[in-house]
Structure formats: structure tokens, C-alpha cells
Tab-separated table of N, CA and C in Angstrom:
chain	number	residue	atom	x	y	z
A	1	MET	N	-22.382	5.742	20.350
A	1	MET	CA	-21.119	6.140	20.121
A	1	MET	C	-21.097	7.612	19.538
A	2	ARG	N	-20.518	8.472	20.180
A	2	ARG	CA	-20.578	9.893	19.961
A	2	ARG	C	-19.404	10.315	18.797
A	3	THR	N	-19.520	11.339	18.350
A	3	THR	CA	-18.758	11.692	17.237
A	3	THR	C	-17.485	12.563	18.001
A	4	LEU	N	-16.225	12.270	17.596
A	4	LEU	CA	-15.216	13.038	18.192
A	4	LEU	C	-14.853	14.140	17.348
A	5	ASP	N	-14.533	15.158	18.184
A	5	ASP	CA	-14.117	16.475	17.156
A	5	ASP	C	-12.553	16.408	17.021
A	6	GLU	N	-12.113	17.224	16.402
A	6	GLU	CA	-10.688	17.371	15.816
A	6	GLU	C	-9.632	17.603	17.122
A	7	ALA	N	-10.333	18.345	17.854
A	7	ALA	CA	-9.344	18.628	19.338
A	7	ALA	C	-9.313	17.311	19.874
A	8	GLU	N	-10.217	16.594	20.264
A	8	GLU	CA	-10.208	15.194	20.942
A	8	GLU	C	-9.385	14.083	20.209
A	9	VAL	N	-9.611	14.081	18.868
A	9	VAL	CA	-8.796	12.992	17.980
A	9	VAL	C	-7.297	13.323	18.138
A	10	LEU	N	-6.696	14.698	17.818
A	10	LEU	CA	-5.479	15.095	18.268
A	10	LEU	C	-4.834	14.650	19.629
A	11	ASP	N	-5.557	15.083	20.540
A	11	ASP	CA	-5.260	14.893	21.805
A	11	ASP	C	-5.007	13.306	22.139
A	12	ILE	N	-6.126	12.530	21.910
A	12	ILE	CA	-6.057	11.013	21.853
A	12	ILE	C	-4.741	10.391	21.255
A	13	VAL	N	-4.585	11.107	19.936
A	13	VAL	CA	-3.464	10.627	19.147
A	13	VAL	C	-2.076	10.860	20.025
A	14	SER	N	-2.038	11.945	20.257
A	14	SER	CA	-1.019	12.586	20.922
A	14	SER	C	-0.586	11.822	22.369
A	15	GLN	N	-1.793	11.341	22.957
A	15	GLN	CA	-1.606	10.358	24.350
A	15	GLN	C	-1.042	9.089	23.870
A	16	GLY	N	-1.605	8.640	22.858
A	16	GLY	CA	-1.094	7.246	22.449
A	16	GLY	C	0.359	7.179	21.897
A	17	ARG	N	0.731	8.232	21.110
A	17	ARG	CA	2.168	8.384	20.561
A	17	ARG	C	3.073	8.571	21.953
A	18	ASN	N	2.637	9.096	22.895
A	18	ASN	CA	3.466	9.266	24.042
A	18	ASN	C	3.336	8.185	25.275
A	19	ALA	N	2.530	7.112	24.795
A	19	ALA	CA	2.308	6.152	26.053
A	19	ALA	C	3.412	5.192	25.897
A	20	ALA	N	3.400	4.372	26.920
A	20	ALA	CA	4.746	3.567	27.128
A	20	ALA	C	4.439	2.396	26.305
A	21	GLU	N	5.425	1.719	25.560
A	21	GLU	CA	5.342	0.775	24.737
A	21	GLU	C	4.330	-0.401	25.014
A	22	HIS	N	4.778	-0.830	26.201
A	22	HIS	CA	4.085	-2.077	26.812
A	22	HIS	C	2.437	-1.846	26.836
A	23	VAL	N	1.766	-0.335	27.087
A	23	VAL	CA	0.765	-0.208	27.099
A	23	VAL	C	0.226	-0.481	25.648
A	24	VAL	N	0.677	0.187	24.814
A	24	VAL	CA	0.249	-0.191	23.123
A	24	VAL	C	0.334	-1.459	22.912
A	25	VAL	N	1.416	-2.063	23.273
A	25	VAL	CA	1.449	-3.695	22.840
A	25	VAL	C	0.522	-4.190	23.616
A	26	ALA	N	0.162	-4.116	24.635
A	26	ALA	CA	-0.978	-4.721	25.637
A	26	ALA	C	-2.350	-4.597	24.878
A	27	MET	N	-2.379	-3.200	24.673
A	27	MET	CA	-3.803	-3.156	23.741
A	27	MET	C	-4.104	-3.963	22.406
A	28	LEU	N	-2.729	-3.825	21.591
A	28	LEU	CA	-2.790	-4.690	20.401
A	28	LEU	C	-2.915	-6.204	20.617
A	29	ASP	N	-2.229	-6.616	21.511
A	29	ASP	CA	-2.433	-8.133	21.902
A	29	ASP	C	-3.824	-8.751	22.221
A	30	GLY	N	-4.469	-7.347	22.932
A	30	GLY	CA	-5.849	-7.813	23.276
A	30	GLY	C	-6.618	-7.772	22.286
A	31	LEU	N	-6.454	-6.729	21.209
A	31	LEU	CA	-7.121	-6.821	19.911
A	31	LEU	C	-7.038	-8.064	19.383
A	32	GLU	N	-5.759	-8.474	19.234
A	32	GLU	CA	-5.366	-9.725	18.263
A	32	GLU	C	-5.996	-10.892	18.967
A	33	THR	N	-6.103	-11.110	20.281
A	33	THR	CA	-6.915	-12.184	20.868
A	33	THR	C	-8.275	-12.052	20.752
A	34	GLU	N	-9.033	-10.931	21.155
A	34	GLU	CA	-10.421	-11.007	20.991
A	34	GLU	C	-11.145	-10.654	19.857
A	35	HIS	N	-10.194	-9.851	18.782
A	35	HIS	CA	-10.901	-9.677	17.628
A	35	HIS	C	-9.788	-10.030	16.532
A	36	PRO	N	-9.482	-11.232	16.134
A	36	PRO	CA	-8.416	-11.713	15.365
A	36	PRO	C	-8.544	-11.109	13.872
A	37	GLY	N	-9.871	-11.001	13.350
A	37	GLY	CA	-10.190	-10.654	12.063
A	37	GLY	C	-9.928	-9.208	11.981
A	38	VAL	N	-10.371	-8.230	12.764
A	38	VAL	CA	-9.992	-6.945	12.948
A	38	VAL	C	-8.335	-6.559	12.805
A	39	TYR	N	-7.857	-7.332	13.690
A	39	TYR	CA	-6.239	-7.408	13.790
A	39	TYR	C	-5.680	-7.502	12.300
A	40	ARG	N	-6.147	-8.750	11.779
A	40	ARG	CA	-5.514	-9.097	10.360
A	40	ARG	C	-6.072	-7.960	9.171
A	41	VAL	N	-7.129	-7.071	9.367
A	41	VAL	CA	-7.282	-5.877	8.811
A	41	VAL	C	-6.128	-4.809	8.744
A	42	ILE	N	-5.411	-4.927	9.955
A	42	ILE	CA	-4.074	-4.023	10.105
A	42	ILE	C	-3.002	-4.915	9.733
A	43	TYR	N	-2.810	-5.935	10.219
A	43	TYR	CA	-1.411	-6.626	10.102
A	43	TYR	C	-1.068	-7.654	9.057
A	44	GLY	N	-2.507	-7.835	8.175
A	44	GLY	CA	-2.565	-8.873	7.246
A	44	GLY	C	-2.544	-8.302	5.592
A	45	GLU	N	-3.239	-8.807	4.919
A	45	GLU	CA	-3.314	-8.276	3.582
A	45	GLU	C	-3.308	-6.906	3.226
A	46	PRO	N	-3.895	-6.144	3.964
A	46	PRO	CA	-4.110	-4.624	3.495
A	46	PRO	C	-2.583	-3.947	3.747
A	47	SER	N	-1.931	-4.273	4.495
A	47	SER	CA	-0.503	-3.908	4.804
A	47	SER	C	0.394	-4.427	3.585
A	48	ASP	N	0.177	-5.717	3.337
A	48	ASP	CA	0.978	-6.388	2.235
A	48	ASP	C	0.552	-5.772	1.039
A	49	ALA	N	-0.696	-5.139	0.684
A	49	ALA	CA	-0.978	-4.868	-0.573
A	49	ALA	C	-0.496	-3.466	-0.661
A	50	ILE	N	-0.178	-2.491	0.339
A	50	ILE	CA	0.251	-1.010	0.238
A	50	ILE	C	1.738	-1.526	0.067
A	51	ALA	N	2.324	-2.361	0.697
A	51	ALA	CA	3.690	-2.492	0.721
A	51	ALA	C	4.029	-2.939	-0.768
A	52	SER	N	3.335	-3.776	-1.597
A	52	SER	CA	3.628	-4.038	-2.793
A	52	SER	C	3.701	-2.746	-3.638
A	53	ILE	N	3.077	-1.679	-3.346
A	53	ILE	CA	3.438	-0.340	-4.026
A	53	ILE	C	4.463	0.384	-3.314
A	54	ASN	N	4.520	0.506	-2.081
A	54	ASN	CA	5.502	1.259	-1.508
A	54	ASN	C	5.661	0.748	0.129
A	55	LYS	N	6.695	0.222	0.490
A	55	LYS	CA	7.053	-0.048	1.773
A	55	LYS	C	6.930	0.902	2.833
A	56	ASP	N	7.467	2.303	2.640
A	56	ASP	CA	7.365	3.289	3.292
A	56	ASP	C	5.657	3.463	3.742
A	57	MET	N	5.017	3.526	2.894
A	57	MET	CA	3.522	3.717	2.878
A	57	MET	C	2.719	2.595	3.908
A	58	ALA	N	3.202	1.561	3.493
A	58	ALA	CA	2.882	0.321	4.393
A	58	ALA	C	3.217	0.457	5.775
A	59	ASN	N	4.256	0.949	6.061
A	59	ASN	CA	4.632	1.158	7.557
A	59	ASN	C	4.091	2.300	8.192
A	60	LEU	N	3.692	3.347	7.323
A	60	LEU	CA	3.058	4.388	7.847
A	60	LEU	C	1.538	3.798	8.242
A	61	TYR	N	0.633	2.989	7.346
A	61	TYR	CA	-0.382	2.418	7.415
A	61	TYR	C	-0.494	1.791	8.762
A	62	LEU	N	0.457	0.845	9.356
A	62	LEU	CA	0.833	0.120	10.411
A	62	LEU	C	0.568	1.148	11.502
A	63	ASP	N	1.353	2.412	11.546
A	63	ASP	CA	1.530	3.270	12.524
A	63	ASP	C	0.017	3.923	12.764
A	64	LEU	N	-0.484	4.355	11.584
A	64	LEU	CA	-1.697	5.142	11.665
A	64	LEU	C	-2.823	4.386	12.190
A	65	SER	N	-2.754	2.752	11.765
A	65	SER	CA	-3.806	1.994	12.490
A	65	SER	C	-3.880	1.771	13.801
A	66	CYS	N	-2.432	1.769	14.321
A	66	CYS	CA	-2.324	1.880	15.727
A	66	CYS	C	-3.173	2.921	16.331
A	67	ASP	N	-2.970	4.022	15.772
A	67	ASP	CA	-3.509	5.348	16.252
A	67	ASP	C	-5.099	5.113	16.329
A	68	VAL	N	-5.314	4.577	15.333
A	68	VAL	CA	-6.871	4.404	15.156
A	68	VAL	C	-7.542	3.486	16.302
A	69	VAL	N	-6.660	2.209	16.460
A	69	VAL	CA	-7.236	1.492	17.361
A	69	VAL	C	-6.995	2.192	18.959
A	70	TRP	N	-5.795	2.892	19.032
A	70	TRP	CA	-5.758	3.848	20.355
A	70	TRP	C	-7.163	4.829	20.587
A	71	VAL	N	-7.391	5.439	19.651
A	71	VAL	CA	-8.513	6.594	19.442
A	71	VAL	C	-9.654	5.609	19.842
A	72	PHE	N	-10.111	4.571	19.236
A	72	PHE	CA	-11.212	4.033	19.518
A	72	PHE	C	-11.233	3.310	20.976
A	73	ASP	N	-10.196	2.858	21.528
A	73	ASP	CA	-9.984	2.187	22.819
A	73	ASP	C	-10.099	3.060	23.899
A	74	ARG	N	-9.644	4.190	23.560
A	74	ARG	CA	-9.362	5.456	24.632
A	74	ARG	C	-10.760	6.227	24.737
A	75	ALA	N	-11.563	6.389	23.671
A	75	ALA	CA	-12.690	7.123	23.567
A	75	ALA	C	-13.915	6.348	23.926
A	76	PHE	N	-13.997	5.067	23.478
A	76	PHE	CA	-15.119	4.365	23.830
A	76	PHE	C	-15.067	2.847	24.397
A	77	GLY	N	-13.835	2.786	25.008
A	77	GLY	CA	-13.377	1.471	25.858
A	77	GLY	C	-13.154	0.194	24.934
A	78	LYS	N	-13.334	-1.032	25.488
A	78	LYS	CA	-13.286	-1.999	24.666
A	78	LYS	C	-14.468	-2.291	23.897
A	79	PRO	N	-14.296	-2.944	22.826
A	79	PRO	CA	-15.295	-3.268	21.824
A	79	PRO	C	-16.202	-4.373	22.333
A	80	PRO	N	-17.336	-4.613	21.973
A	80	PRO	CA	-17.835	-5.694	22.355
A	80	PRO	C	-17.445	-7.005	21.638
A	81	LYS	N	-17.740	-8.000	22.240
A	81	LYS	CA	-17.246	-9.032	21.728
A	81	LYS	C	-18.638	-9.878	20.804
A	82	ILE	N	-17.889	-10.319	19.612
A	82	ILE	CA	-18.747	-10.527	18.511
A	82	ILE	C	-18.572	-12.004	18.228
A	83	GLU	N	-19.723	-12.968	18.446
A	83	GLU	CA	-19.727	-14.082	17.974
A	83	GLU	C	-19.302	-14.558	16.542
A	84	ASN	N	-18.450	-15.420	16.352
A	84	ASN	CA	-17.760	-15.568	15.075
A	84	ASN	C	-17.306	-14.328	14.433
A	85	GLU	N	-16.641	-13.670	15.333
A	85	GLU	CA	-16.016	-12.330	14.738
A	85	GLU	C	-15.236	-12.454	13.673
A	86	GLU	N	-14.581	-13.377	13.013
A	86	GLU	CA	-13.901	-13.612	11.925
A	86	GLU	C	-14.686	-13.401	10.668
A	87	ASP	N	-15.768	-14.263	10.740
A	87	ASP	CA	-16.925	-14.215	9.816
A	87	ASP	C	-17.554	-13.099	9.668
A	88	TRP	N	-17.903	-12.299	10.685
A	88	TRP	CA	-18.575	-10.820	11.130
A	88	TRP	C	-17.758	-10.081	10.185
A	89	VAL	N	-16.208	-10.005	10.472
A	89	VAL	CA	-15.488	-8.964	9.792
A	89	VAL	C	-15.346	-9.421	8.333
A	90	PHE	N	-15.487	-10.526	7.886
A	90	PHE	CA	-15.205	-10.679	6.474
A	90	PHE	C	-16.738	-10.586	5.704
A	91	ARG	N	-17.560	-10.537	6.283
A	91	ARG	CA	-18.952	-10.212	5.605
A	91	ARG	C	-18.988	-8.549	5.662
A	92	ARG	N	-18.457	-7.966	6.771
A	92	ARG	CA	-18.369	-6.485	6.690
A	92	ARG	C	-17.581	-6.104	5.671
A	93	LEU	N	-16.261	-6.382	5.408
A	93	LEU	CA	-15.540	-6.129	4.541
A	93	LEU	C	-15.968	-6.420	3.192
A	94	ALA	N	-16.659	-7.337	2.554
A	94	ALA	CA	-17.361	-7.643	1.599
A	94	ALA	C	-18.247	-6.763	1.236
A	95	LEU	N	-19.292	-6.102	2.171
A	95	LEU	CA	-20.165	-4.933	1.919
A	95	LEU	C	-19.480	-3.658	1.630
A	96	ILE	N	-18.554	-3.408	2.694
A	96	ILE	CA	-17.901	-2.150	2.449
A	96	ILE	C	-17.247	-2.220	0.980
A	97	ASP	N	-16.528	-3.304	0.451
A	97	ASP	CA	-15.925	-3.473	-0.914
A	97	ASP	C	-16.987	-3.019	-1.949
A	98	ALA	N	-17.937	-3.543	-1.784
A	98	ALA	CA	-18.992	-3.552	-2.780
A	98	ALA	C	-19.553	-1.997	-2.762
A	99	GLU	N	-19.687	-1.528	-1.726
A	99	GLU	CA	-20.192	-0.139	-1.540
A	99	GLU	C	-19.124	0.840	-2.048
A	100	LEU	N	-17.862	0.614	-1.882
A	100	LEU	CA	-16.734	1.644	-2.307
A	100	LEU	C	-16.553	1.404	-3.891
A	101	LYS	N	-16.668	0.099	-4.489
A	101	LYS	CA	-16.691	-0.089	-5.934
A	101	LYS	C	-17.643	0.909	-6.582
A	102	SER	N	-19.064	0.876	-5.848
A	102	SER	CA	-19.962	1.460	-6.454
A	102	SER	C	-19.849	3.053	-6.691
A	103	LEU	N	-18.806	3.620	-5.932
A	103	LEU	CA	-18.467	4.885	-5.829
A	103	LEU	C	-17.647	5.301	-7.259
A	104	THR	N	-17.146	4.273	-7.920
A	104	THR	CA	-16.218	4.592	-9.037
A	104	THR	C	-16.931	4.346	-10.267
A	105	LYS	N	-17.074	4.962	-11.443
A	105	LYS	CA	-17.614	4.731	-12.662
A	105	LYS	C	-16.772	3.782	-13.251
A	106	GLU	N	-15.645	3.660	-13.182
A	106	GLU	CA	-14.694	2.664	-13.613
A	106	GLU	C	-15.043	1.273	-13.613
A	107	ILE	N	-15.708	0.989	-12.412
A	107	ILE	CA	-16.309	-0.567	-12.484
A	107	ILE	C	-17.639	-0.632	-13.165
A	108	SER	N	-17.844	-1.323	-13.967
A	108	SER	CA	-19.262	-1.263	-14.492
A	108	SER	C	-20.168	-2.228	-13.401
A	109	MET	N	-21.440	-1.708	-13.543
A	109	MET	CA	-22.655	-2.383	-12.805
A	109	MET	C	-23.592	-1.788	-13.294
A	110	ASP	N	-24.878	-2.459	-13.035
A	110	ASP	CA	-26.206	-1.987	-13.394
A	110	ASP	C	-26.718	-0.570	-12.364
A	111	GLU	N	-26.991	0.497	-13.091
A	111	GLU	CA	-27.040	1.870	-12.529
A	111	GLU	C	-27.851	1.827	-11.080
A	112	ARG	N	-29.064	0.934	-11.126
A	112	ARG	CA	-29.912	0.726	-10.031
A	112	ARG	C	-29.378	0.238	-8.764
A	113	PHE	N	-28.596	-0.813	-9.350
A	113	PHE	CA	-27.644	-1.558	-8.252
A	113	PHE	C	-26.732	-0.701	-7.717
A	114	ARG	N	-26.061	0.239	-8.751
A	114	ARG	CA	-25.055	1.004	-7.933
A	114	ARG	C	-25.559	2.034	-7.158
A	115	ASP	N	-26.781	2.656	-7.556
A	115	ASP	CA	-27.418	3.686	-6.694
A	115	ASP	C	-27.738	3.078	-5.320
A	116	ARG	N	-28.395	1.826	-5.143
A	116	ARG	CA	-28.657	1.191	-4.070
A	116	ARG	C	-27.393	0.973	-3.091
A	117	LEU	N	-26.212	0.613	-3.716
A	117	LEU	CA	-25.078	0.387	-2.895
A	117	LEU	C	-24.562	1.774	-2.481
A	118	GLN	N	-24.806	2.892	-3.211
A	118	GLN	CA	-24.366	4.157	-2.720
A	118	GLN	C	-24.915	4.569	-1.884
A	119	GLU	N	-26.425	4.321	-1.839
A	119	GLU	CA	-27.204	4.743	-0.643
A	119	GLU	C	-26.842	3.911	0.555
A	120	ARG	N	-26.536	2.651	0.524
A	120	ARG	CA	-26.194	1.832	1.455
A	120	ARG	C	-24.927	2.268	2.284
A	121	PHE	N	-24.232	2.895	1.334
A	121	PHE	CA	-22.784	3.189	1.835
A	121	PHE	C	-23.069	4.305	2.720
A	122	VAL	N	-23.987	5.419	2.248
A	122	VAL	CA	-24.068	6.487	3.260
A	122	VAL	C	-24.880	6.113	4.508
A	123	THR	N	-25.818	5.318	4.447
A	123	THR	CA	-26.548	4.841	5.679
A	123	THR	C	-25.331	4.078	6.571
A	124	ARG	N	-24.888	3.398	6.061
A	124	ARG	CA	-24.001	2.114	6.916
A	124	ARG	C	-22.882	3.173	7.469
A	125	SER	N	-22.692	4.280	6.544
A	125	SER	CA	-21.306	5.017	7.490
A	125	SER	C	-22.103	5.731	8.466
A	126	MET	N	-23.130	6.412	8.299
A	126	MET	CA	-23.729	7.291	9.312
A	126	MET	C	-24.059	6.105	10.467
A	127	GLU	N	-24.634	5.271	10.060
A	127	GLU	CA	-24.988	4.180	11.391
A	127	GLU	C	-23.868	3.945	12.222
A	128	ALA	N	-22.846	3.616	11.473
A	128	ALA	CA	-21.477	3.194	12.089
A	128	ALA	C	-20.987	4.395	12.947
A	129	ASN	N	-21.269	5.754	12.476
A	129	ASN	CA	-20.912	6.878	13.126
A	129	ASN	C	-19.284	7.227	12.806
A	130	VAL	N	-19.174	7.057	11.314
A	130	VAL	CA	-17.815	7.310	10.963
A	130	VAL	C	-17.047	8.415	11.609
A	131	GLN	N	-16.082	8.315	12.273
A	131	GLN	CA	-15.369	9.524	12.860
A	131	GLN	C	-14.934	10.122	11.607
A	132	LEU	N	-15.431	11.432	11.326
A	132	LEU	CA	-14.798	12.154	10.214
A	132	LEU	C	-13.791	12.869	10.695
A	133	ALA	N	-13.475	13.475	12.065
A	133	ALA	CA	-12.304	14.186	12.329
A	133	ALA	C	-11.073	13.210	12.477
A	134	LEU	N	-11.473	11.802	12.812
A	134	LEU	CA	-10.285	10.883	12.823
A	134	LEU	C	-9.887	10.564	11.159
A	135	LEU	N	-10.709	10.508	10.176
A	135	LEU	CA	-10.303	10.178	9.069
A	135	LEU	C	-9.667	11.456	8.409
A	136	LYS	N	-10.124	12.724	8.723
A	136	LYS	CA	-9.287	14.023	8.033
A	136	LYS	C	-7.881	13.896	8.551
A	137	HIS	N	-7.707	13.611	10.039
A	137	HIS	CA	-6.430	13.510	10.596
A	137	HIS	C	-5.786	12.335	9.842
A	138	LEU	N	-6.226	11.418	9.461
A	138	LEU	CA	-5.507	10.114	8.883
A	138	LEU	C	-4.937	10.855	7.142
A	139	GLU	N	-5.954	11.429	6.955
A	139	GLU	CA	-5.824	11.827	5.515
A	139	GLU	C	-4.595	12.812	5.501
A	140	ASN	N	-4.547	13.698	6.325
A	140	ASN	CA	-3.411	14.673	6.199
A	140	ASN	C	-2.163	13.972	6.720
A	141	GLU	N	-2.328	12.896	7.634
A	141	GLU	CA	-0.875	12.405	7.927
A	141	GLU	C	-0.337	11.760	6.716
A	142	VAL	N	-1.324	11.132	5.873
A	142	VAL	CA	-0.747	10.329	4.712
A	142	VAL	C	-0.263	11.512	3.618
A	143	LEU	N	-1.100	12.311	3.477
A	143	LEU	CA	-0.724	13.229	2.349
A	143	LEU	C	0.738	13.951	2.814
A	144	LYS	N	0.991	14.325	4.257
A	144	LYS	CA	2.408	14.953	4.585
A	144	LYS	C	3.354	13.989	4.607
A	145	TYR	N	3.115	12.655	4.850
A	145	TYR	CA	4.229	11.604	4.605
A	145	TYR	C	4.479	11.489	3.331
A	146	ALA	N	3.436	11.387	2.492
A	146	ALA	CA	3.755	11.245	1.111
A	146	ALA	C	4.492	12.359	0.351
A	147	SER	N	4.291	13.544	0.820
A	147	SER	CA	4.962	14.802	0.140
A	147	SER	C	6.520	14.765	0.493
A	148	TRP	N	6.853	13.885	1.376
A	148	TRP	CA	8.195	14.047	1.644
A	148	TRP	C	9.185	13.113	0.472
A	149	LYS	N	8.780	12.186	-0.341
A	149	LYS	CA	8.999	11.475	-1.201
A	149	LYS	C	8.258	10.764	-2.275
A	150	LYS	N	8.560	11.589	-3.358
A	150	LYS	CA	7.650	11.412	-4.409
A	150	LYS	C	6.981	9.836	-4.799
A	151	GLU	N	7.940	8.940	-4.628
A	151	GLU	CA	7.756	7.380	-4.991
A	151	GLU	C	6.335	7.008	-3.998
A	152	ARG	N	6.174	7.695	-2.920
A	152	ARG	CA	5.195	7.336	-1.940
A	152	ARG	C	3.768	7.557	-2.384
A	153	THR	N	3.813	8.533	-3.405
A	153	THR	CA	2.648	9.132	-3.781
A	153	THR	C	1.517	8.093	-4.526
A	154	ARG	N	2.261	7.175	-5.097
A	154	ARG	CA	1.732	6.125	-5.816
A	154	ARG	C	0.656	5.242	-4.749
A	155	ALA	N	0.986	5.297	-3.581
A	155	ALA	CA	0.381	4.286	-2.478
A	155	ALA	C	-0.567	5.291	-1.666
A	156	VAL	N	-0.808	6.548	-2.083
A	156	VAL	CA	-1.684	7.502	-1.271
A	156	VAL	C	-3.063	7.002	-1.126
A	157	GLN	N	-3.385	6.952	-2.203
A	157	GLN	CA	-4.876	6.412	-2.374
A	157	GLN	C	-5.568	5.173	-1.657
A	158	ILE	N	-4.585	4.030	-1.851
A	158	ILE	CA	-4.706	2.807	-1.140
A	158	ILE	C	-4.736	2.966	0.076
A	159	THR	N	-3.647	3.761	0.578
A	159	THR	CA	-3.522	3.741	1.913
A	159	THR	C	-4.785	4.618	2.768
A	160	ASN	N	-5.298	5.638	2.041
A	160	ASN	CA	-6.322	6.215	2.479
A	160	ASN	C	-7.423	5.575	2.688
A	161	ASN	N	-7.740	4.820	1.493
A	161	ASN	CA	-8.683	3.704	1.492
A	161	ASN	C	-9.086	2.804	2.394
A	162	LEU	N	-7.790	2.165	2.743
A	162	LEU	CA	-7.610	1.058	3.804
A	162	LEU	C	-7.737	1.701	5.097
A	163	LEU	N	-7.402	2.810	5.358
A	163	LEU	CA	-7.738	3.348	6.654
A	163	LEU	C	-9.167	3.736	6.898
A	164	PHE	N	-9.630	4.060	5.911
A	164	PHE	CA	-11.136	4.441	6.185
A	164	PHE	C	-11.853	2.970	6.124
A	165	VAL	N	-11.565	1.990	5.572
A	165	VAL	CA	-12.357	0.522	5.917
A	165	VAL	C	-11.951	0.311	7.293
A	166	LEU	N	-10.960	0.650	7.684
A	166	LEU	CA	-10.489	0.302	9.363
A	166	LEU	C	-11.486	0.979	10.208
A	167	VAL	N	-11.370	2.753	9.969
A	167	VAL	CA	-12.235	3.213	10.895
A	167	VAL	C	-13.735	3.042	10.558
A	168	ARG	N	-14.261	2.658	9.523
A	168	ARG	CA	-15.568	2.401	9.344
A	168	ARG	C	-15.870	0.858	10.061
A	169	LEU	N	-14.937	0.139	9.764
A	169	LEU	CA	-15.160	-1.318	10.334
A	169	LEU	C	-15.320	-1.399	11.921
A	170	LEU	N	-14.227	-0.588	12.593
A	170	LEU	CA	-14.218	-0.201	14.004
A	170	LEU	C	-15.502	0.631	14.227
A	171	GLY	N	-16.021	1.343	13.620
A	171	GLY	CA	-17.267	1.998	13.980
A	171	GLY	C	-18.353	1.088	14.198
A	172	GLU	N	-18.445	0.183	12.991
A	172	GLU	CA	-19.444	-1.086	12.948
A	172	GLU	C	-19.429	-1.974	14.343
A	173	LEU	N	-17.969	-2.208	14.431
A	173	LEU	CA	-17.973	-3.031	15.731
A	173	LEU	C	-18.343	-2.381	16.930
A	174	TYR	N	-17.725	-1.214	17.125
A	174	TYR	CA	-18.493	-0.564	18.460
A	174	TYR	C	-19.947	-0.524	18.437
A	175	SER	N	-20.508	-0.211	17.326
A	175	SER	CA	-21.976	0.069	17.148
A	175	SER	C	-22.686	-1.230	17.173
A	176	ALA	N	-22.144	-2.251	17.205
A	176	ALA	CA	-22.448	-3.545	17.188
A	176	ALA	C	-23.360	-3.788	18.504
A	177	GLN	N	-24.263	-4.524	18.774
A	177	GLN	CA	-24.962	-4.941	20.315
A	177	GLN	C	-23.983	-6.237	20.401
A	178	ALA	N	-23.486	-6.241	21.706
A	178	ALA	CA	-22.800	-7.165	22.284
A	178	ALA	C	-24.013	-8.437	22.632
A	179	PRO	N	-23.605	-9.770	22.151
A	179	PRO	CA	-24.738	-10.742	22.084
A	179	PRO	C	-25.207	-10.419	23.930
A	180	LYS	N	-26.599	-11.114	23.983
A	180	LYS	CA	-27.022	-11.236	25.374
A	180	LYS	C	-26.496	-12.234	25.867
A	181	ALA	N	-26.294	-12.702	27.160
A	181	ALA	CA	-26.065	-13.642	27.979
A	181	ALA	C	-27.471	-14.503	27.831
A	182	GLY	N	-27.408	-15.837	27.541
A	182	GLY	CA	-28.627	-16.673	27.314
A	182	GLY	C	-28.832	-17.269	28.498
């Protein structure tokens, strides 16, 4: 999977925002059918967690998540099918969660373990070819939207974190090898 540049990301996002509604709905329906675990990362607990802080930012998360799925779909095609996809997603989310927790000193843990998790975070992010231009675009959108109403700023960090998790998860999904037909 190649790395997208800023111009490509902006062009693909623009195409998605101008696409016919039925095209976007069909893409999301396909994601729900083929990758229900990934779909729940968008429309499940993460958006509910953001909504508990600020409903506007939860709605923005849903919109930007749709942009993320659109970008991956248009740039890289359909993701590979994964056996036991929901378990795969759960395991990936647990790993990402531990890695993210290692980045803050506010969560106590053995320093050697923290160092290993931080190294793994960098390695796995590179292996998943995290789309940095896409993340930058998402962060800019979150900051811009939050700047219009002060009460939204409380949800900026969680919104950005959950968008990062989604981008990383999709990167790992698209980097996964489709199971060989046996």
C-alpha cells in the first residue's frame, strides 16, 4: 500500500463529499457486511464516547470516518476479507490501546514494558503505512470545527485519537494478507 500525499487526500475527500448519496451508502453497507468489526469502530462505542462529551464532535467523527473509509476504498480498492474479522479487530484495538497508553506518563507501567510498547507502536504504524497526510487533514478538520464553538474543544483529543485508531486499523486491514484459498 502506497502513501498518499496531501493533494491526493484532498482530491479523494472532495470526490467523496460530492458523490451521490447512494454510492456512499453502498460503500458503508458493504463495510458493514464484510467488516462488521471495523464498521462498529465508526458507528459503535467510539462515537458514543465522543457524544458523551460533545454531540457535535461525535457527528463530526462520523462524517470524517466516512471520509476515511472513502479514501481507503477509492485509493486502494476493497479491503481483503479476514477470517474471524470481529476477533481480528478486537485484537488489533487492544494492541493499539496498549501502545497509545504507553505514550503518556499519566498511566503507570514498567518502563521497559513502556519502551517495548512504544517501539511496537512505531513499528506497527510504519508496517500499516499510516496515512500521515490523511491524519493531518483529519486533525485540521477537527480543530477547525472545534474552533467555532468553545464547548467542542473538550472532545478534540478523543476525536483525534479515535480517528487515528480508525486510520491505523484500516491501514492494518489493507496491509493484511487475504487468506489463501485452500
